[in-house]
Coordinates of C-alpha atoms in Angstrom, one line a residue:
X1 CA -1.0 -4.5 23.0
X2 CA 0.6 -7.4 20.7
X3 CA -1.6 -7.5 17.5
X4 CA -0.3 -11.7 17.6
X5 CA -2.2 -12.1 20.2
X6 CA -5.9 -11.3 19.2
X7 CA -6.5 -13.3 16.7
X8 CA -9.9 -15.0 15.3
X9 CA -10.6 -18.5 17.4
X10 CA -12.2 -20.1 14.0
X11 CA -10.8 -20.6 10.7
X12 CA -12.4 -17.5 8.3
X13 CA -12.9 -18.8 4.6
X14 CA -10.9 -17.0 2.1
X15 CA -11.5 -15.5 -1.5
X16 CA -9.0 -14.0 -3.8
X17 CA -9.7 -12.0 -7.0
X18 CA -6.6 -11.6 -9.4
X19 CA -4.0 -13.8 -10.3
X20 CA -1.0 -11.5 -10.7
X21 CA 2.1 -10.0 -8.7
X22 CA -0.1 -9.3 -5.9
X23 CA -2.8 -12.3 -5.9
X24 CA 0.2 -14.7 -5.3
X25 CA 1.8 -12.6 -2.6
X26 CA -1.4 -12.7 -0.9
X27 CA -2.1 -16.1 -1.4
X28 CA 1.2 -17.1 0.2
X29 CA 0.1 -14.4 3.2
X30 CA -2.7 -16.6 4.1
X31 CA -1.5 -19.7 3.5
X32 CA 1.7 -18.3 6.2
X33 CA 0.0 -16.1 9.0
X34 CA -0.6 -19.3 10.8
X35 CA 2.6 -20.3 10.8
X36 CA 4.3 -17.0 11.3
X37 CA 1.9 -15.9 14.1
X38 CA -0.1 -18.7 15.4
X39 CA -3.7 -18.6 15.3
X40 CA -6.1 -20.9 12.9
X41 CA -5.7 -22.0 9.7
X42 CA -7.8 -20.2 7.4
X43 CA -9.7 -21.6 4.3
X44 CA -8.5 -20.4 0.7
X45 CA -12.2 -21.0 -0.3
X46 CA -12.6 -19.9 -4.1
X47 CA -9.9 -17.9 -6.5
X48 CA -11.6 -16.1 -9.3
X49 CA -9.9 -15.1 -12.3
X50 CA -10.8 -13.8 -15.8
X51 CA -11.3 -17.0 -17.4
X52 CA -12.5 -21.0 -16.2
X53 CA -9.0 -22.2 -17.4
X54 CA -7.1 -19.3 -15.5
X55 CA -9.0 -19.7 -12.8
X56 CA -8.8 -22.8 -12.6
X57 CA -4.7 -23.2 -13.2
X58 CA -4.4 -20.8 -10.5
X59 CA -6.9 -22.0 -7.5
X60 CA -4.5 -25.6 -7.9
X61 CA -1.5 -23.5 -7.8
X62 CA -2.5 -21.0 -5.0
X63 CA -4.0 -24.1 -2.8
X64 CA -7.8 -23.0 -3.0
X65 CA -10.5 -25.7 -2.9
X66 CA -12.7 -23.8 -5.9
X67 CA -12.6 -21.6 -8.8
X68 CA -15.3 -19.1 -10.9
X69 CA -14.3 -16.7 -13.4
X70 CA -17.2 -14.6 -11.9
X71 CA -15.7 -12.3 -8.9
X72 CA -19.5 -11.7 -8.0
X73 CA -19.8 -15.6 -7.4
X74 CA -16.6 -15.3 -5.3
X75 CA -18.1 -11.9 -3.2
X76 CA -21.5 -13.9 -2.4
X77 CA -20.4 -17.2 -1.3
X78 CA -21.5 -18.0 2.3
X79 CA -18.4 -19.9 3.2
X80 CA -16.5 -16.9 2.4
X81 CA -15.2 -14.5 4.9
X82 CA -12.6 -12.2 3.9
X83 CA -12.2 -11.1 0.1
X84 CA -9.1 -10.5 -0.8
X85 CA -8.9 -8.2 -4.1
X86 CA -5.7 -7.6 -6.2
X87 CA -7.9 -6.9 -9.6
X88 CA -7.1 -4.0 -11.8
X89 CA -7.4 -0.7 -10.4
X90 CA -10.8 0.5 -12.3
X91 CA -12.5 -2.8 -10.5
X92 CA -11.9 -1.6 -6.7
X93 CA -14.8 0.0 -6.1
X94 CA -17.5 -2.0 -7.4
X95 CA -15.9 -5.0 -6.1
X96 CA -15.0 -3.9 -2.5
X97 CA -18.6 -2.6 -2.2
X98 CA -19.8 -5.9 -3.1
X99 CA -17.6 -7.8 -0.8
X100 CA -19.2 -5.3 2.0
X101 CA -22.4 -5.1 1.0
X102 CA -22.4 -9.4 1.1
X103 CA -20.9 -9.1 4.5
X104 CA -17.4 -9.7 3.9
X105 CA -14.4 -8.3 5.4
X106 CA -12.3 -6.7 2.7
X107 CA -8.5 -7.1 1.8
X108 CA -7.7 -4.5 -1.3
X109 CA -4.8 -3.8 -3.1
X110 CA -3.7 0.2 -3.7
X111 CA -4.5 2.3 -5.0
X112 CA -8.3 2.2 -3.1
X113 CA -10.0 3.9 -6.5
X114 CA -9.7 5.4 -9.6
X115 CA -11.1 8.9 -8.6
X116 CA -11.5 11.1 -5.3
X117 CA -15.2 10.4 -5.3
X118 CA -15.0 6.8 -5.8
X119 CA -12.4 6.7 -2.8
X120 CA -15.2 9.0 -0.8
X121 CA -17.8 6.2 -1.6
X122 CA -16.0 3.6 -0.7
X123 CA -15.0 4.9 2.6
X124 CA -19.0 6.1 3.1
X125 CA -19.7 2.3 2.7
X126 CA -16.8 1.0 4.8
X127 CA -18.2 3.2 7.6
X128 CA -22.1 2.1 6.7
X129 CA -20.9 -1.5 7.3
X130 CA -18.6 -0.8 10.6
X131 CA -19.0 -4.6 11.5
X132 CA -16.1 -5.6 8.6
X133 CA -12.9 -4.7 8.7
X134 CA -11.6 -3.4 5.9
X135 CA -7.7 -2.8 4.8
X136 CA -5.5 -1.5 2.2
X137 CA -2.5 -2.7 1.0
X138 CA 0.3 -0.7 1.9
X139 CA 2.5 -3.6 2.9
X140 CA 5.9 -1.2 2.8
X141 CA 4.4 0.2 6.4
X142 CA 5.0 -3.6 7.8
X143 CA 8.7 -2.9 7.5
X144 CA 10.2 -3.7 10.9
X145 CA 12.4 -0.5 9.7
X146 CA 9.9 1.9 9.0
X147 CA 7.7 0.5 12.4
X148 CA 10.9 1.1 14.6
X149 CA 11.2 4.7 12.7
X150 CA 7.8 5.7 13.3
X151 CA 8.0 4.8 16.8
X152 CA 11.6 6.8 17.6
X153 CA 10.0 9.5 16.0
X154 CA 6.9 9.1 18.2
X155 CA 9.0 8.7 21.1
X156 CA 10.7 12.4 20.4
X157 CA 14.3 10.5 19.9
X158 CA 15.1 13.1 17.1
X159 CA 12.9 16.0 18.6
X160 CA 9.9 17.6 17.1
X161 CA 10.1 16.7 13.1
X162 CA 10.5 20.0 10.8
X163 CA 10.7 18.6 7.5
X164 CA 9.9 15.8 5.5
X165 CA 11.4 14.8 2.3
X166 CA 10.6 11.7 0.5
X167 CA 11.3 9.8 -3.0
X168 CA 9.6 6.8 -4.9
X169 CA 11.4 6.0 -8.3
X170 CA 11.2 3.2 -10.3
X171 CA 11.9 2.6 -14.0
X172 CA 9.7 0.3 -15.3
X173 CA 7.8 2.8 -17.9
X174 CA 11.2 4.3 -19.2
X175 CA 11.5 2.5 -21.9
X176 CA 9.8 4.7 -25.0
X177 CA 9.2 1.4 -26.7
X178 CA 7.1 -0.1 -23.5
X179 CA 3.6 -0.8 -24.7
X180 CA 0.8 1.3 -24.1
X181 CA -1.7 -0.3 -21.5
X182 CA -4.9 0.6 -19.5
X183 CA -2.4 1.3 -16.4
X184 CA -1.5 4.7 -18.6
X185 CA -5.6 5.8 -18.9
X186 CA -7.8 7.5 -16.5
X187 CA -10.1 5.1 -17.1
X188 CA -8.4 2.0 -16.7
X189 CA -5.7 3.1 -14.7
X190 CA -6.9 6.4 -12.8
X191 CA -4.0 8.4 -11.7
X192 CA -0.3 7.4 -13.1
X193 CA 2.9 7.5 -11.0
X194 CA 0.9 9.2 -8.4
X195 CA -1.2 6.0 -8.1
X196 CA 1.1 3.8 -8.3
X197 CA 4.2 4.6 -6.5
X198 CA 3.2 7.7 -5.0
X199 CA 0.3 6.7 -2.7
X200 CA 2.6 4.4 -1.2
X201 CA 5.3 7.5 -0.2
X202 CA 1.9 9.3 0.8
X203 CA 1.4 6.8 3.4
X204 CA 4.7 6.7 5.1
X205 CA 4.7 10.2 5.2
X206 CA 1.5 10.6 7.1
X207 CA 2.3 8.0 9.3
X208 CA 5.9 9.7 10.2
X209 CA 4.5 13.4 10.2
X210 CA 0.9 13.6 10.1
X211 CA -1.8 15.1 8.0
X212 CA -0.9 17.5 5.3
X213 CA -2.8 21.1 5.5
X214 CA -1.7 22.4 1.9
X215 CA 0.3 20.7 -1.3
X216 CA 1.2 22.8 -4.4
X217 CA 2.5 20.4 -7.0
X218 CA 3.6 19.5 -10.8
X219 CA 3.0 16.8 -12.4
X220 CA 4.8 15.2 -16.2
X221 CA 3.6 13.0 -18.8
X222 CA 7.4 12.3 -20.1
X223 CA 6.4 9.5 -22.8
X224 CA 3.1 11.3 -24.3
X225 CA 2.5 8.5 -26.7
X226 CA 3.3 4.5 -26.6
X227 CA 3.4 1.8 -29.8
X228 CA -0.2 -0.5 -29.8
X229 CA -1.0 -3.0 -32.7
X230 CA -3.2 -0.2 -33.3
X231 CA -0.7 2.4 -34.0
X232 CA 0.8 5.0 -31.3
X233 CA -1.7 5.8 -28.3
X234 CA -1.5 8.9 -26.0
X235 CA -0.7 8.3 -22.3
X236 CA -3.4 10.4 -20.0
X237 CA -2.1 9.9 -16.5
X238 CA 1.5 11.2 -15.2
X239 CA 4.9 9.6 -15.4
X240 CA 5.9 11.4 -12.7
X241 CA 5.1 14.2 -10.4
X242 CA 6.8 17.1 -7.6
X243 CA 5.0 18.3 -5.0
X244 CA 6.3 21.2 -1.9
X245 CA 4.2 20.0 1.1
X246 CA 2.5 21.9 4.4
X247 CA 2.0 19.8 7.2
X248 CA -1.0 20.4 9.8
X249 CA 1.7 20.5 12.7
X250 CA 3.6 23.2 10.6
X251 CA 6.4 21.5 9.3
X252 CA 7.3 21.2 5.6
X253 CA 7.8 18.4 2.7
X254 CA 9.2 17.6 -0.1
X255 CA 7.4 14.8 -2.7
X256 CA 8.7 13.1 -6.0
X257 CA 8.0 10.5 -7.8
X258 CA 8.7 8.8 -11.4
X259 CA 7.3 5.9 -13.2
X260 CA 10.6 6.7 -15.9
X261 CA 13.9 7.1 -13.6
X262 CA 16.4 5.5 -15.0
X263 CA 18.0 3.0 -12.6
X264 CA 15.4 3.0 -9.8
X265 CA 13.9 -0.3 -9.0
X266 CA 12.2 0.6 -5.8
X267 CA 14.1 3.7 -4.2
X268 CA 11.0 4.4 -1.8
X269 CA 13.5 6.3 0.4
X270 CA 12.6 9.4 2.9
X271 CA 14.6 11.5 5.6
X272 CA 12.9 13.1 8.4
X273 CA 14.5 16.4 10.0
X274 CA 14.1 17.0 13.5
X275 CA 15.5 19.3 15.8
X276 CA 17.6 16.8 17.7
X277 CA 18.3 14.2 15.0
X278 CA 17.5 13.0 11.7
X279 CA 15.8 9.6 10.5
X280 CA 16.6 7.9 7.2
X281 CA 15.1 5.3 5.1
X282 CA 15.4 3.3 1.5
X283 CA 13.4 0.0 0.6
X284 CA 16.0 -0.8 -1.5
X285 CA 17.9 -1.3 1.6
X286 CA 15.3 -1.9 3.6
X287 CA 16.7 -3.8 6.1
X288 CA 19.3 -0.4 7.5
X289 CA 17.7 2.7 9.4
X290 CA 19.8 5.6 9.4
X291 CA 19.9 7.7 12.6
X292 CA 21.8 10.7 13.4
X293 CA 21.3 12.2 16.9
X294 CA 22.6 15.8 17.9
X295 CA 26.4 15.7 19.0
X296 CA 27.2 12.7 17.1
X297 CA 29.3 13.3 14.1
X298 CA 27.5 11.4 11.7
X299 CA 24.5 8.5 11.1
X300 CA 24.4 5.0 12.8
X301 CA 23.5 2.2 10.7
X302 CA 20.6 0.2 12.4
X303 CA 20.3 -3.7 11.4
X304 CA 17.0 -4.9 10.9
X305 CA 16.8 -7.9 14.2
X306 CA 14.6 -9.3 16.6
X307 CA 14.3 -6.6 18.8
X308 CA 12.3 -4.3 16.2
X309 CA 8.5 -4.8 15.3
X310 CA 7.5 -8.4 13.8
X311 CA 11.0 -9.5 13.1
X312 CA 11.2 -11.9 16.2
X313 CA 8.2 -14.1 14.9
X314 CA 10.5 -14.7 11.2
X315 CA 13.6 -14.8 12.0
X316 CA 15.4 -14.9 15.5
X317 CA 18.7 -13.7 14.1
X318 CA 19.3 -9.9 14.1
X319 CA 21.0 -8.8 10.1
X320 CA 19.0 -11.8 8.0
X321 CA 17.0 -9.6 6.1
X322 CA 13.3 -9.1 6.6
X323 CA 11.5 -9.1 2.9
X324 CA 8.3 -8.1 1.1
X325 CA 6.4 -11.1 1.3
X326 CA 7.2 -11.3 4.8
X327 CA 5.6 -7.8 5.3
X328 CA 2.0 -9.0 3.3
X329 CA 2.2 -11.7 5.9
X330 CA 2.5 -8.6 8.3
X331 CA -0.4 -7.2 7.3
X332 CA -2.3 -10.0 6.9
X333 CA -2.1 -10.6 10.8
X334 CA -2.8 -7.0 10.8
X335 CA -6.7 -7.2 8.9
X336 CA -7.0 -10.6 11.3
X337 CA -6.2 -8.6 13.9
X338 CA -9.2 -6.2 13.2
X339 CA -11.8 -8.9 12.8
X340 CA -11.5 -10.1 15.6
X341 CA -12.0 -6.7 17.4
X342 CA -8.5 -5.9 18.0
X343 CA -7.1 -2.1 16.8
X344 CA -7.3 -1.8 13.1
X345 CA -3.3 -1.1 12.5
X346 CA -4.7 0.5 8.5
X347 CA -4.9 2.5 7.1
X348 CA -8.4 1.2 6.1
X349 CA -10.5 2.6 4.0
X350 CA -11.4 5.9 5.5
X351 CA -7.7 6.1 6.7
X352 CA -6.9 5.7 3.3
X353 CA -9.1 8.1 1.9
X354 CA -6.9 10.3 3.6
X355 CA -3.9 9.0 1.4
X356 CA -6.2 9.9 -1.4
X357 CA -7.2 13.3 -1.0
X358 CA -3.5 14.2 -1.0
X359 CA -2.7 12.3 -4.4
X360 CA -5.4 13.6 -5.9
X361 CA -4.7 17.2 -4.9
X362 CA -1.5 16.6 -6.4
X363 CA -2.4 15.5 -9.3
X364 CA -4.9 18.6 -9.8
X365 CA -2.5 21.3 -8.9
X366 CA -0.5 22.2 -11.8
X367 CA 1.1 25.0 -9.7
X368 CA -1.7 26.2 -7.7
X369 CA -1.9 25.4 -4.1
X370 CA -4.9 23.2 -2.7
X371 CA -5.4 23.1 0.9
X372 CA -6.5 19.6 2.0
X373 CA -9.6 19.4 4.1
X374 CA -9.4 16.6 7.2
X375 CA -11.6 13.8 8.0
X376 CA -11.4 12.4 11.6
X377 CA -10.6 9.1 10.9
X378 CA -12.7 7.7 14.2

């Protein structure tokens, strides 16, 4: 079934909460589905931001018609359809409930929640309000690299998959001197490295091997306190984190990730063992898959082209190099897709409850080994 091709016949009207990194990437998703995968135009409705001026500087910037520095104005307006919501991570939950609640289908950033049980209630209202599609965004899962890897894998091209090992680095909290920020409180920020790098690793992972039966992990808080104008501040959530995995189907996993290695800008790279073959993958080259297959002396280098998922409708030239706004455009076609009653790709939010029950076990371990109970996800 091509997703494309059930799309909704009338124009939905669009909110956005949040301004930042991720507001503008998904204001430029919905301003490109159309023209990436045909379908109506939709209607950037109302932009709400922190303040009137912000708000306002922003909705003529990001093309929307209106602007409120009151995200509840945003969730309850009747001409909105879909909120999108790229807000700080301790705003989630009320916010997407809300949106729900109103009758809104619901577009959220990562991580879904600050805690387990927020996550838990969220996903409890998603499936109270069945009629709206909801969706997280895990945009690296839109990679036309990763969506041909999951589907040799699928296929059994590299056998039945034994192990699992997977990395997400980056480096921007390595610096001692880098302010100190809600992002490094459980309040504020929920978990650390684990929330934001790691969920996303989490969710390839589950996708390439399924569900995990049992994690036993460590976890680091390398830069204990940062500078404030208010003198030095502790850090409460982790820098990094290490994790020895137990899938359901019986095969094993490796985890790490660090919001302090030096070097690493976005080195969410994983290999997949299998009996016949091996899969590898790095978004910092995300545009290659790796593949080794029994009898061959060594890895093939795969171009990302046309003839893998989604890169046809961007680019008809095989080796020009797919990128990440093109995968929020992806995914964006993806929650469409959902609305109007086509197969929610997700994960949404009680898929991604999944992704959280296996941070969150990680992130309570501190050597001891948690097994994982499953939730059907239909």
């Amino acid at each position: 079934m091509v997703l494309s091709s059930i799309l909704p016949e009338r124009p939905l009207g669009i909110a956005l909460i949040g301004t930042g990194f991720m507001g503008k990437c998904h204001a430029m998703a919905w301003r490109n589905v159309a023209a990436v995968f045909g379908g109506a135009h939709h209607r950037l409705e109302v932009l709400s931001d922190a303040t009137p001026d912000s708000a306002d500087s922003f909705a003529r910037q990001f093309g929307f018609s209106r602007a409120t520095a009151h995200w509840q104005e945003a969730v309850a307006d009747p001409n909105v359809d879909v909120v999108s919501i790229t807000a700080p991570n301790g705003m989630h939950r009320p916010m997407a409930e809300a949106a729900l609640k109103a009758g809104k289908h619901v577009w959220l950033e990562k991580p879904m929640a600050l805690t387990l049980s927020d996550a838990e209630a969220m996903a409890r209202t998603a499936t109270e309000h069945s009629g709206q599609a909801t969706m997280l965004g895990y945009n690296y899962l839109r990679s036309p690299a990763f969506q041909a890897a999951r589907t040799l894998i699928r296929e059994g091209a590299i056998g039945e998959p034994l192990a699992f090992r997977g990395v997400y680095d980056e480096d921007y909290s390595a610096d001692p001197l880098l302010p100190w920020s809600w992002r490094m409180t459980h309040e504020g920020g929920g978990l650390g490295a684990l929330g934001d790098l790691g969920c996303h690793l989490v969710s390839h992972m589950l996708a390439l091997m399924g569900p995990v039966a049992e994690v036993v992990a460590q976890t680091q808080v390398a830069i204990p306190m940062r500078p404030s104008p208010d003198g030095p501040k502790a850090v409460e959530n982790e820098d990094s984190a290490l994790a020895l995995l137990r899938f359901a189907s019986g095969a094993q996993g490796s985890f790490a990730t660090s919001r302090v290695a030096r070097g690493r800008k976005c080195r969410l790279q994983w290999e997949v063992h299998g009996q016949d073959g091996t899969i590898v993958f790095d978004q910092e080259n995300m545009n290659e898959l790796w593949v080794h297959k029994a009898g061959e002396a060594g890895f093939i280098r795969h171009l990302t082209g046309p003839g893998q998922p989604d890169f046809a409708a961007f680019c008809p030239a095989p080796g020009h190099n797919f990128g990440f706004n093109e995968q929020k455009v992806v995914e964006a076609r993806d929650l469409l897709a959902a609305i109007a009653g086509g197969p929610n790709a997700g994960p949404d939010f009680v898929q991604g409850l999944e992704i959280e029950k296996v941070i969150h076990a990680m992130a309570a371990s501190n050597g001891a080994v948690i097994r994982i109970e499953r939730q059907d996800s239909r």
